Amino acid sequence: YGFDFWYSYGTFDLHLNPMYWSTDAPRDGFAYAGQWGPEHEADQAIAYIENAGGTYRDPGKPFALVVGMNPPHTPYQQVPQKYVERYAGKTWRDVINRPNVNVESRSKVVQNAKKDMVNYLAMVSGVDEQFGRILNSLEKQGLTGNTVVVFTSDHGNCLGSNNHATKNVIYDESLRIPFLMRHPGKISPRVDSLLFGAADVMPTLLGALGFAEDIPSDVDGKNYAPLFRGREMPRPTGALFINPSRPDPAYGERGVRTHRYTLSIRKVRDKPDATKLYDNRQDPYQMSN
């Protein structure tokens, strides 16, 4: 896919000792890290940024670096103890505070949430710390001012909200994810209510990097870099989501999230459509269809 340096996580969830393939590794040429995944990946990213002896890249040319940390992800118990200790003395009663988690329920989903939530938050704290190490490395190399940094995710986790465990549902805990973008001197720090979707990421990044003229005209998303930099432009009134059935994409779930409403329609063969509509202003935890 055009990457000069490729260091691939094996998606086999042993977070405390994950496996990786380096750029030229053969199929069976993986190695175990012997280190918590996000910490190991931050180490690799920092080595790339520091680029001792020009090992990884031409120091006179721009670079793009993508770091895809797997945690917070099951199994939640696989997290360094130093992050768990930050929540010392806390139990599920302290950290499960969303009213759409029915803590009286005996469902497996809720029981797992009670067991896992502290460790989940410990993982979040660990990822925050490791991401911070990468930002510190940029600063030490004098690269902060001319580097666009993005922090985002591919999905959220419900952890008991509306009796769901993880992802692939229309509830905000699954659907809404962070998108933080930093470019000192170009983007002023603030929170924006833009309905920004996954399809907008690529064109917006290209726009932020100065390649707005090179964005293909048939790209589904939009370049919102001008808006991030303070220039107003037309804003969408809704964000589409699509969760097609496999192998038949005519079925599955479709919907839209506006600033106020979430609408979902699920089609299953030979069954009536299942429709959900939530007023997120009056019902922010989406408990009443």
PDB file of C-alpha atoms in Angstrom:
ATOM      1  CA  TYR A   1       0.000   0.000   0.000  1.00  0.00           C
ATOM      2  CA  GLY A   2       2.923   2.347  -0.522  1.00  0.00           C
ATOM      3  CA  PHE A   3       4.362   2.349   2.995  1.00  0.00           C
ATOM      4  CA  ASP A   4       8.181   2.405   3.055  1.00  0.00           C
ATOM      5  CA  PHE A   5       8.257   1.161   6.647  1.00  0.00           C
ATOM      6  CA  TRP A   6       5.646  -1.348   7.749  1.00  0.00           C
ATOM      7  CA  TYR A   7       5.448  -2.929  11.196  1.00  0.00           C
ATOM      8  CA  SER A   8       2.261  -4.900  11.516  1.00  0.00           C
ATOM      9  CA  TYR A   9       0.376  -6.014  14.618  1.00  0.00           C
ATOM     10  CA  GLY A  10      -0.947  -9.548  14.257  1.00  0.00           C
ATOM     11  CA  THR A  11      -4.488  -8.852  15.561  1.00  0.00           C
ATOM     12  CA  PHE A  12      -4.164 -11.813  17.923  1.00  0.00           C
ATOM     13  CA  ASP A  13      -5.161 -10.185  21.173  1.00  0.00           C
ATOM     14  CA  LEU A  14      -2.292 -10.950  23.512  1.00  0.00           C
ATOM     15  CA  HIS A  15      -1.853  -7.326  24.551  1.00  0.00           C
ATOM     16  CA  LEU A  16       0.991  -7.977  27.011  1.00  0.00           C
ATOM     17  CA  ASN A  17       2.983  -9.944  24.429  1.00  0.00           C
ATOM     18  CA  PRO A  18       1.650  -9.183  20.930  1.00  0.00           C
ATOM     19  CA  MET A  19       3.124 -10.416  17.655  1.00  0.00           C
ATOM     20  CA  TYR A  20       4.395  -8.241  14.802  1.00  0.00           C
ATOM     21  CA  TRP A  21       5.678  -8.560  11.261  1.00  0.00           C
ATOM     22  CA  SER A  22       8.377  -6.154  10.073  1.00  0.00           C
ATOM     23  CA  THR A  23       8.536  -4.759   6.528  1.00  0.00           C
ATOM     24  CA  ASP A  24      10.342  -7.671   4.856  1.00  0.00           C
ATOM     25  CA  ALA A  25       9.191 -10.491   7.131  1.00  0.00           C
ATOM     26  CA  PRO A  26       7.908 -13.686   5.480  1.00  0.00           C
ATOM     27  CA  ARG A  27       4.533 -15.183   6.404  1.00  0.00           C
ATOM     28  CA  ASP A  28       5.943 -17.074   9.390  1.00  0.00           C
ATOM     29  CA  GLY A  29       8.487 -14.415  10.260  1.00  0.00           C
ATOM     30  CA  PHE A  30       6.626 -12.706  13.080  1.00  0.00           C
ATOM     31  CA  ALA A  31       8.145 -11.955  16.479  1.00  0.00           C
ATOM     32  CA  TYR A  32       6.611 -11.469  19.922  1.00  0.00           C
ATOM     33  CA  ALA A  33       7.201  -8.066  21.480  1.00  0.00           C
ATOM     34  CA  GLY A  34       7.352  -9.069  25.146  1.00  0.00           C
ATOM     35  CA  GLN A  35       5.842  -5.668  25.941  1.00  0.00           C
ATOM     36  CA  TRP A  36       2.378  -4.099  26.227  1.00  0.00           C
ATOM     37  CA  GLY A  37       1.230  -3.371  22.678  1.00  0.00           C
ATOM     38  CA  PRO A  38       0.665   0.427  22.881  1.00  0.00           C
ATOM     39  CA  GLU A  39       3.979   0.928  24.673  1.00  0.00           C
ATOM     40  CA  HIS A  40       5.817  -1.170  22.097  1.00  0.00           C
ATOM     41  CA  GLU A  41       4.175   0.681  19.225  1.00  0.00           C
ATOM     42  CA  ALA A  42       4.981   4.046  20.802  1.00  0.00           C
ATOM     43  CA  ASP A  43       8.613   2.913  21.049  1.00  0.00           C
ATOM     44  CA  GLN A  44       8.580   2.054  17.352  1.00  0.00           C
ATOM     45  CA  ALA A  45       6.968   5.381  16.440  1.00  0.00           C
ATOM     46  CA  ILE A  46       9.496   7.319  18.523  1.00  0.00           C
ATOM     47  CA  ALA A  47      12.377   5.454  16.859  1.00  0.00           C
ATOM     48  CA  TYR A  48      10.900   6.389  13.472  1.00  0.00           C
ATOM     49  CA  ILE A  49      10.533  10.051  14.455  1.00  0.00           C
ATOM     50  CA  GLU A  50      14.032  10.272  15.962  1.00  0.00           C
ATOM     51  CA  ASN A  51      15.382   8.457  12.892  1.00  0.00           C
ATOM     52  CA  ALA A  52      18.876   7.852  14.255  1.00  0.00           C
ATOM     53  CA  GLY A  53      21.373   7.722  11.405  1.00  0.00           C
ATOM     54  CA  GLY A  54      18.595   8.101   8.838  1.00  0.00           C
ATOM     55  CA  THR A  55      17.535   4.503   9.521  1.00  0.00           C
ATOM     56  CA  TYR A  56      13.868   4.909   8.638  1.00  0.00           C
ATOM     57  CA  ARG A  57      13.465   7.894   6.313  1.00  0.00           C
ATOM     58  CA  ASP A  58      15.096  10.767   4.479  1.00  0.00           C
ATOM     59  CA  PRO A  59      15.326  13.456   7.201  1.00  0.00           C
ATOM     60  CA  GLY A  60      14.978  16.182   4.583  1.00  0.00           C
ATOM     61  CA  LYS A  61      11.581  15.029   3.365  1.00  0.00           C
ATOM     62  CA  PRO A  62       8.092  15.073   4.913  1.00  0.00           C
ATOM     63  CA  PHE A  63       6.700  11.853   6.339  1.00  0.00           C
ATOM     64  CA  ALA A  64       3.353  10.310   7.217  1.00  0.00           C
ATOM     65  CA  LEU A  65       3.251   8.034  10.258  1.00  0.00           C
ATOM     66  CA  VAL A  66       0.217   5.927  11.203  1.00  0.00           C
ATOM     67  CA  VAL A  67       0.120   4.219  14.618  1.00  0.00           C
ATOM     68  CA  GLY A  68      -2.854   1.909  15.232  1.00  0.00           C
ATOM     69  CA  MET A  69      -2.952   0.884  18.892  1.00  0.00           C
ATOM     70  CA  ASN A  70      -5.330  -1.987  19.601  1.00  0.00           C
ATOM     71  CA  PRO A  71      -6.268  -1.336  23.264  1.00  0.00           C
ATOM     72  CA  PRO A  72      -8.639  -0.433  24.783  1.00  0.00           C
ATOM     73  CA  HIS A  73      -9.785  -3.840  23.583  1.00  0.00           C
ATOM     74  CA  THR A  74     -10.711  -7.198  25.029  1.00  0.00           C
ATOM     75  CA  PRO A  75      -9.333  -8.990  26.964  1.00  0.00           C
ATOM     76  CA  TYR A  76      -9.358  -6.003  29.305  1.00  0.00           C
ATOM     77  CA  GLN A  77      -7.348  -7.792  31.981  1.00  0.00           C
ATOM     78  CA  GLN A  78      -4.239  -7.587  29.783  1.00  0.00           C
ATOM     79  CA  VAL A  79      -3.062  -4.144  30.865  1.00  0.00           C
ATOM     80  CA  PRO A  80       0.046  -3.158  32.870  1.00  0.00           C
ATOM     81  CA  GLN A  81      -0.616  -2.984  36.585  1.00  0.00           C
ATOM     82  CA  LYS A  82       0.754   0.574  36.802  1.00  0.00           C
ATOM     83  CA  TYR A  83      -2.313   1.823  34.933  1.00  0.00           C
ATOM     84  CA  VAL A  84      -4.723  -0.246  37.017  1.00  0.00           C
ATOM     85  CA  GLU A  85      -3.154   1.256  40.144  1.00  0.00           C
ATOM     86  CA  ARG A  86      -4.306   4.698  39.038  1.00  0.00           C
ATOM     87  CA  TYR A  87      -7.816   3.470  39.848  1.00  0.00           C
ATOM     88  CA  ALA A  88      -6.852   1.915  43.177  1.00  0.00           C
ATOM     89  CA  GLY A  89      -9.831   1.491  45.448  1.00  0.00           C
ATOM     90  CA  LYS A  90     -12.324   2.021  42.625  1.00  0.00           C
ATOM     91  CA  THR A  91     -14.982  -0.565  41.831  1.00  0.00           C
ATOM     92  CA  TRP A  92     -17.637  -0.719  39.152  1.00  0.00           C
ATOM     93  CA  ARG A  93     -19.880   1.317  41.455  1.00  0.00           C
ATOM     94  CA  ASP A  94     -17.502   4.263  41.068  1.00  0.00           C
ATOM     95  CA  VAL A  95     -16.934   4.081  37.317  1.00  0.00           C
ATOM     96  CA  ILE A  96     -20.180   2.826  35.777  1.00  0.00           C
ATOM     97  CA  ASN A  97     -22.239   5.995  35.902  1.00  0.00           C
ATOM     98  CA  ARG A  98     -24.267   5.958  32.683  1.00  0.00           C
ATOM     99  CA  PRO A  99     -27.981   5.511  33.413  1.00  0.00           C
ATOM    100  CA  ASN A 100     -28.396   3.314  30.327  1.00  0.00           C
ATOM    101  CA  VAL A 101     -26.345   0.596  32.040  1.00  0.00           C
ATOM    102  CA  ASN A 102     -28.843  -1.408  34.078  1.00  0.00           C
ATOM    103  CA  VAL A 103     -26.575  -2.412  36.953  1.00  0.00           C
ATOM    104  CA  GLU A 104     -29.379  -4.523  38.434  1.00  0.00           C
ATOM    105  CA  SER A 105     -29.427  -6.727  35.345  1.00  0.00           C
ATOM    106  CA  ARG A 106     -28.073 -10.266  35.551  1.00  0.00           C
ATOM    107  CA  SER A 107     -27.238 -10.280  31.846  1.00  0.00           C
ATOM    108  CA  LYS A 108     -23.785 -11.469  30.850  1.00  0.00           C
ATOM    109  CA  VAL A 109     -23.122  -8.128  29.149  1.00  0.00           C
ATOM    110  CA  VAL A 110     -23.704  -6.108  32.320  1.00  0.00           C
ATOM    111  CA  GLN A 111     -21.828  -8.576  34.519  1.00  0.00           C
ATOM    112  CA  ASN A 112     -18.842  -8.345  32.183  1.00  0.00           C
ATOM    113  CA  ALA A 113     -19.041  -4.553  32.249  1.00  0.00           C
ATOM    114  CA  LYS A 114     -18.849  -4.616  36.043  1.00  0.00           C
ATOM    115  CA  LYS A 115     -15.803  -6.884  35.818  1.00  0.00           C
ATOM    116  CA  ASP A 116     -14.065  -4.987  33.035  1.00  0.00           C
ATOM    117  CA  MET A 117     -14.743  -1.260  33.374  1.00  0.00           C
ATOM    118  CA  VAL A 118     -11.844  -0.369  35.673  1.00  0.00           C
ATOM    119  CA  ASN A 119      -9.399  -2.231  33.447  1.00  0.00           C
ATOM    120  CA  TYR A 120     -10.943  -0.626  30.358  1.00  0.00           C
ATOM    121  CA  LEU A 121     -10.289   2.817  31.832  1.00  0.00           C
ATOM    122  CA  ALA A 122      -6.778   1.712  32.803  1.00  0.00           C
ATOM    123  CA  MET A 123      -6.185   0.849  29.146  1.00  0.00           C
ATOM    124  CA  VAL A 124      -7.474   4.271  28.106  1.00  0.00           C
ATOM    125  CA  SER A 125      -5.049   5.908  30.539  1.00  0.00           C
ATOM    126  CA  GLY A 126      -2.220   3.788  29.139  1.00  0.00           C
ATOM    127  CA  VAL A 127      -2.989   4.707  25.544  1.00  0.00           C
ATOM    128  CA  ASP A 128      -3.157   8.390  26.541  1.00  0.00           C
ATOM    129  CA  GLU A 129       0.285   8.133  28.128  1.00  0.00           C
ATOM    130  CA  GLN A 130       1.855   6.359  25.158  1.00  0.00           C
ATOM    131  CA  PHE A 131       0.336   8.815  22.689  1.00  0.00           C
ATOM    132  CA  GLY A 132       1.761  11.598  24.845  1.00  0.00           C
ATOM    133  CA  ARG A 133       5.224  10.051  24.514  1.00  0.00           C
ATOM    134  CA  ILE A 134       4.890  10.257  20.713  1.00  0.00           C
ATOM    135  CA  LEU A 135       3.903  13.942  20.928  1.00  0.00           C
ATOM    136  CA  ASN A 136       6.881  14.601  23.217  1.00  0.00           C
ATOM    137  CA  SER A 137       9.154  12.977  20.660  1.00  0.00           C
ATOM    138  CA  LEU A 138       7.878  15.329  17.941  1.00  0.00           C
ATOM    139  CA  GLU A 139       8.594  18.263  20.227  1.00  0.00           C
ATOM    140  CA  LYS A 140      12.122  17.091  21.037  1.00  0.00           C
ATOM    141  CA  GLN A 141      12.866  16.786  17.321  1.00  0.00           C
ATOM    142  CA  GLY A 142      11.529  20.272  16.645  1.00  0.00           C
ATOM    143  CA  LEU A 143       8.716  18.912  14.488  1.00  0.00           C
ATOM    144  CA  THR A 144       5.667  20.086  16.430  1.00  0.00           C
ATOM    145  CA  GLY A 145       5.085  23.306  14.503  1.00  0.00           C
ATOM    146  CA  ASN A 146       4.941  21.751  11.050  1.00  0.00           C
ATOM    147  CA  THR A 147       3.293  18.418  11.840  1.00  0.00           C
ATOM    148  CA  VAL A 148      -0.430  17.698  11.591  1.00  0.00           C
ATOM    149  CA  VAL A 149      -1.389  15.254  14.355  1.00  0.00           C
ATOM    150  CA  VAL A 150      -4.680  13.344  14.470  1.00  0.00           C
ATOM    151  CA  PHE A 151      -6.025  11.161  17.276  1.00  0.00           C
ATOM    152  CA  THR A 152      -9.092   9.102  16.427  1.00  0.00           C
ATOM    153  CA  SER A 153     -10.563   5.605  16.612  1.00  0.00           C
ATOM    154  CA  ASP A 154     -12.499   3.149  14.492  1.00  0.00           C
ATOM    155  CA  HIS A 155     -15.349   2.641  16.981  1.00  0.00           C
ATOM    156  CA  GLY A 156     -16.444   3.078  20.555  1.00  0.00           C
ATOM    157  CA  ASN A 157     -17.467   0.493  23.151  1.00  0.00           C
ATOM    158  CA  CYS A 158     -20.790   0.177  24.945  1.00  0.00           C
ATOM    159  CA  LEU A 159     -19.634  -1.790  28.001  1.00  0.00           C
ATOM    160  CA  GLY A 160     -23.178  -2.454  29.153  1.00  0.00           C
ATOM    161  CA  SER A 161     -24.913   0.631  27.745  1.00  0.00           C
ATOM    162  CA  ASN A 162     -28.328  -0.431  26.446  1.00  0.00           C
ATOM    163  CA  ASN A 163     -27.198  -3.995  27.206  1.00  0.00           C
ATOM    164  CA  HIS A 164     -24.553  -4.071  24.463  1.00  0.00           C
ATOM    165  CA  ALA A 165     -20.953  -5.079  24.943  1.00  0.00           C
ATOM    166  CA  THR A 166     -18.911  -3.366  22.273  1.00  0.00           C
ATOM    167  CA  LYS A 167     -19.485  -1.989  18.762  1.00  0.00           C
ATOM    168  CA  ASN A 168     -21.538  -2.207  15.548  1.00  0.00           C
ATOM    169  CA  VAL A 169     -24.696  -0.741  17.075  1.00  0.00           C
ATOM    170  CA  ILE A 170     -26.257   2.684  16.571  1.00  0.00           C
ATOM    171  CA  TYR A 171     -25.940   3.847  20.169  1.00  0.00           C
ATOM    172  CA  ASP A 172     -23.655   6.827  20.741  1.00  0.00           C
ATOM    173  CA  GLU A 173     -21.261   4.842  22.922  1.00  0.00           C
ATOM    174  CA  SER A 174     -20.448   2.733  19.848  1.00  0.00           C
ATOM    175  CA  LEU A 175     -21.062   5.216  17.050  1.00  0.00           C
ATOM    176  CA  ARG A 176     -19.461   8.451  18.241  1.00  0.00           C
ATOM    177  CA  ILE A 177     -15.674   8.535  18.405  1.00  0.00           C
ATOM    178  CA  PRO A 178     -13.056  11.187  19.110  1.00  0.00           C
ATOM    179  CA  PHE A 179     -11.450  13.104  16.277  1.00  0.00           C
ATOM    180  CA  LEU A 180      -8.752  15.417  17.572  1.00  0.00           C
ATOM    181  CA  MET A 181      -6.616  17.333  15.083  1.00  0.00           C
ATOM    182  CA  ARG A 182      -3.635  19.538  15.959  1.00  0.00           C
ATOM    183  CA  HIS A 183      -1.664  21.887  13.724  1.00  0.00           C
ATOM    184  CA  PRO A 184      -0.074  24.695  15.753  1.00  0.00           C
ATOM    185  CA  GLY A 185      -0.542  28.103  14.201  1.00  0.00           C
ATOM    186  CA  LYS A 186      -3.092  26.771  11.729  1.00  0.00           C
ATOM    187  CA  ILE A 187      -5.863  25.295  13.911  1.00  0.00           C
ATOM    188  CA  SER A 188      -6.982  27.149  17.033  1.00  0.00           C
ATOM    189  CA  PRO A 189      -7.834  24.866  19.996  1.00  0.00           C
ATOM    190  CA  ARG A 190     -11.595  24.453  20.353  1.00  0.00           C
ATOM    191  CA  VAL A 191     -14.467  21.970  20.228  1.00  0.00           C
ATOM    192  CA  ASP A 192     -16.584  21.961  17.069  1.00  0.00           C
ATOM    193  CA  SER A 193     -20.043  20.451  16.550  1.00  0.00           C
ATOM    194  CA  LEU A 194     -19.338  19.481  12.922  1.00  0.00           C
ATOM    195  CA  LEU A 195     -21.016  16.199  11.951  1.00  0.00           C
ATOM    196  CA  PHE A 196     -17.787  14.651  10.737  1.00  0.00           C
ATOM    197  CA  GLY A 197     -17.794  11.105   9.354  1.00  0.00           C
ATOM    198  CA  ALA A 198     -15.210   8.457   8.552  1.00  0.00           C
ATOM    199  CA  ALA A 199     -15.366   9.262   4.837  1.00  0.00           C
ATOM    200  CA  ASP A 200     -14.270  12.834   5.594  1.00  0.00           C
ATOM    201  CA  VAL A 201     -10.983  11.827   7.234  1.00  0.00           C
ATOM    202  CA  MET A 202      -8.912  11.226   4.096  1.00  0.00           C
ATOM    203  CA  PRO A 203      -9.903  14.368   2.127  1.00  0.00           C
ATOM    204  CA  THR A 204      -9.606  16.534   5.256  1.00  0.00           C
ATOM    205  CA  LEU A 205      -6.104  15.240   5.953  1.00  0.00           C
ATOM    206  CA  LEU A 206      -5.085  15.830   2.340  1.00  0.00           C
ATOM    207  CA  GLY A 207      -6.492  19.346   2.581  1.00  0.00           C
ATOM    208  CA  ALA A 208      -4.601  20.015   5.810  1.00  0.00           C
ATOM    209  CA  LEU A 209      -1.374  18.840   4.177  1.00  0.00           C
ATOM    210  CA  GLY A 210      -1.775  21.140   1.176  1.00  0.00           C
ATOM    211  CA  PHE A 211      -3.075  18.610  -1.333  1.00  0.00           C
ATOM    212  CA  ALA A 212      -6.628  19.932  -1.704  1.00  0.00           C
ATOM    213  CA  GLU A 213      -6.260  20.136  -5.484  1.00  0.00           C
ATOM    214  CA  ASP A 214      -5.291  16.460  -5.665  1.00  0.00           C
ATOM    215  CA  ILE A 215      -8.376  15.056  -3.898  1.00  0.00           C
ATOM    216  CA  PRO A 216     -10.259  12.909  -6.444  1.00  0.00           C
ATOM    217  CA  SER A 217     -13.644  14.338  -7.383  1.00  0.00           C
ATOM    218  CA  ASP A 218     -15.422  11.035  -6.716  1.00  0.00           C
ATOM    219  CA  VAL A 219     -14.354  10.804  -3.055  1.00  0.00           C
ATOM    220  CA  ASP A 220     -17.416  10.327  -0.836  1.00  0.00           C
ATOM    221  CA  GLY A 221     -16.222  12.572   1.992  1.00  0.00           C
ATOM    222  CA  LYS A 222     -15.443  16.292   2.121  1.00  0.00           C
ATOM    223  CA  ASN A 223     -12.338  18.319   2.888  1.00  0.00           C
ATOM    224  CA  TYR A 224     -13.118  20.216   6.101  1.00  0.00           C
ATOM    225  CA  ALA A 225      -9.580  21.498   6.639  1.00  0.00           C
ATOM    226  CA  PRO A 226     -10.676  25.097   5.827  1.00  0.00           C
ATOM    227  CA  LEU A 227     -13.366  24.867   8.514  1.00  0.00           C
ATOM    228  CA  PHE A 228     -10.882  23.506  11.057  1.00  0.00           C
ATOM    229  CA  ARG A 229      -8.663  26.482  10.246  1.00  0.00           C
ATOM    230  CA  GLY A 230     -11.446  28.936  11.021  1.00  0.00           C
ATOM    231  CA  ARG A 231     -13.127  29.512   7.660  1.00  0.00           C
ATOM    232  CA  GLU A 232     -16.840  28.804   7.559  1.00  0.00           C
ATOM    233  CA  MET A 233     -18.166  26.493   4.878  1.00  0.00           C
ATOM    234  CA  PRO A 234     -21.387  24.532   4.343  1.00  0.00           C
ATOM    235  CA  ARG A 235     -21.960  22.031   7.116  1.00  0.00           C
ATOM    236  CA  PRO A 236     -23.855  18.736   6.813  1.00  0.00           C
ATOM    237  CA  THR A 237     -27.117  18.369   8.699  1.00  0.00           C
ATOM    238  CA  GLY A 238     -26.674  14.641   9.201  1.00  0.00           C
ATOM    239  CA  ALA A 239     -24.102  11.868   9.190  1.00  0.00           C
ATOM    240  CA  LEU A 240     -24.907   8.594   7.440  1.00  0.00           C
ATOM    241  CA  PHE A 241     -24.087   5.204   8.852  1.00  0.00           C
ATOM    242  CA  ILE A 242     -24.275   1.906   6.993  1.00  0.00           C
ATOM    243  CA  ASN A 243     -23.976  -1.570   8.476  1.00  0.00           C
ATOM    244  CA  PRO A 244     -24.832  -3.937   5.622  1.00  0.00           C
ATOM    245  CA  SER A 245     -25.625  -7.576   6.091  1.00  0.00           C
ATOM    246  CA  ARG A 246     -23.174 -10.113   4.758  1.00  0.00           C
ATOM    247  CA  PRO A 247     -23.390 -11.727   2.293  1.00  0.00           C
ATOM    248  CA  ASP A 248     -26.475  -9.770   1.145  1.00  0.00           C
ATOM    249  CA  PRO A 249     -25.890  -6.003   1.410  1.00  0.00           C
ATOM    250  CA  ALA A 250     -29.525  -5.240   0.572  1.00  0.00           C
ATOM    251  CA  TYR A 251     -30.200  -6.170   4.204  1.00  0.00           C
ATOM    252  CA  GLY A 252     -28.669  -4.951   7.433  1.00  0.00           C
ATOM    253  CA  GLU A 253     -28.880  -1.540   9.034  1.00  0.00           C
ATOM    254  CA  ARG A 254     -28.939   1.999   7.657  1.00  0.00           C
ATOM    255  CA  GLY A 255     -29.381   5.221   9.523  1.00  0.00           C
ATOM    256  CA  VAL A 256     -28.529   8.845  10.110  1.00  0.00           C
ATOM    257  CA  ARG A 257     -27.277  10.829  13.103  1.00  0.00           C
ATOM    258  CA  THR A 258     -28.210  14.515  13.157  1.00  0.00           C
ATOM    259  CA  HIS A 259     -27.410  16.980  15.920  1.00  0.00           C
ATOM    260  CA  ARG A 260     -30.680  16.036  17.581  1.00  0.00           C
ATOM    261  CA  TYR A 261     -31.846  12.629  16.335  1.00  0.00           C
ATOM    262  CA  THR A 262     -30.591   9.128  15.661  1.00  0.00           C
ATOM    263  CA  LEU A 263     -32.657   7.096  13.179  1.00  0.00           C
ATOM    264  CA  SER A 264     -32.007   3.446  12.381  1.00  0.00           C
ATOM    265  CA  ILE A 265     -33.808   1.036  10.059  1.00  0.00           C
ATOM    266  CA  ARG A 266     -32.798  -2.611  10.068  1.00  0.00           C
ATOM    267  CA  LYS A 267     -33.903  -4.978   7.313  1.00  0.00           C
ATOM    268  CA  VAL A 268     -33.871  -8.733   7.852  1.00  0.00           C
ATOM    269  CA  ARG A 269     -35.071 -11.112   5.167  1.00  0.00           C
ATOM    270  CA  ASP A 270     -38.699 -12.220   5.649  1.00  0.00           C
ATOM    271  CA  LYS A 271     -39.156 -10.033   8.739  1.00  0.00           C
ATOM    272  CA  PRO A 272     -40.702  -6.591   9.281  1.00  0.00           C
ATOM    273  CA  ASP A 273     -38.334  -3.633   9.298  1.00  0.00           C
ATOM    274  CA  ALA A 274     -37.092  -2.736  12.769  1.00  0.00           C
ATOM    275  CA  THR A 275     -37.008   1.034  13.275  1.00  0.00           C
ATOM    276  CA  LYS A 276     -35.425   2.998  16.106  1.00  0.00           C
ATOM    277  CA  LEU A 277     -35.639   6.753  16.600  1.00  0.00           C
ATOM    278  CA  TYR A 278     -34.023   8.604  19.489  1.00  0.00           C
ATOM    279  CA  ASP A 279     -34.304  12.266  20.441  1.00  0.00           C
ATOM    280  CA  ASN A 280     -30.774  12.821  21.724  1.00  0.00           C
ATOM    281  CA  ARG A 281     -31.657  16.188  23.207  1.00  0.00           C
ATOM    282  CA  GLN A 282     -34.509  14.930  25.368  1.00  0.00           C
ATOM    283  CA  ASP A 283     -33.084  11.412  25.774  1.00  0.00           C
ATOM    284  CA  PRO A 284     -29.269  11.709  25.695  1.00  0.00           C
ATOM    285  CA  TYR A 285     -28.731   8.112  26.793  1.00  0.00           C
ATOM    286  CA  GLN A 286     -31.039   6.787  24.077  1.00  0.00           C
ATOM    287  CA  MET A 287     -33.262   4.793  26.408  1.00  0.00           C
ATOM    288  CA  SER A 288     -36.647   5.530  24.814  1.00  0.00           C
ATOM    289  CA  ASN A 289     -37.383   4.561  21.192  1.00  0.00           C
TER     290      ASN A 289
END
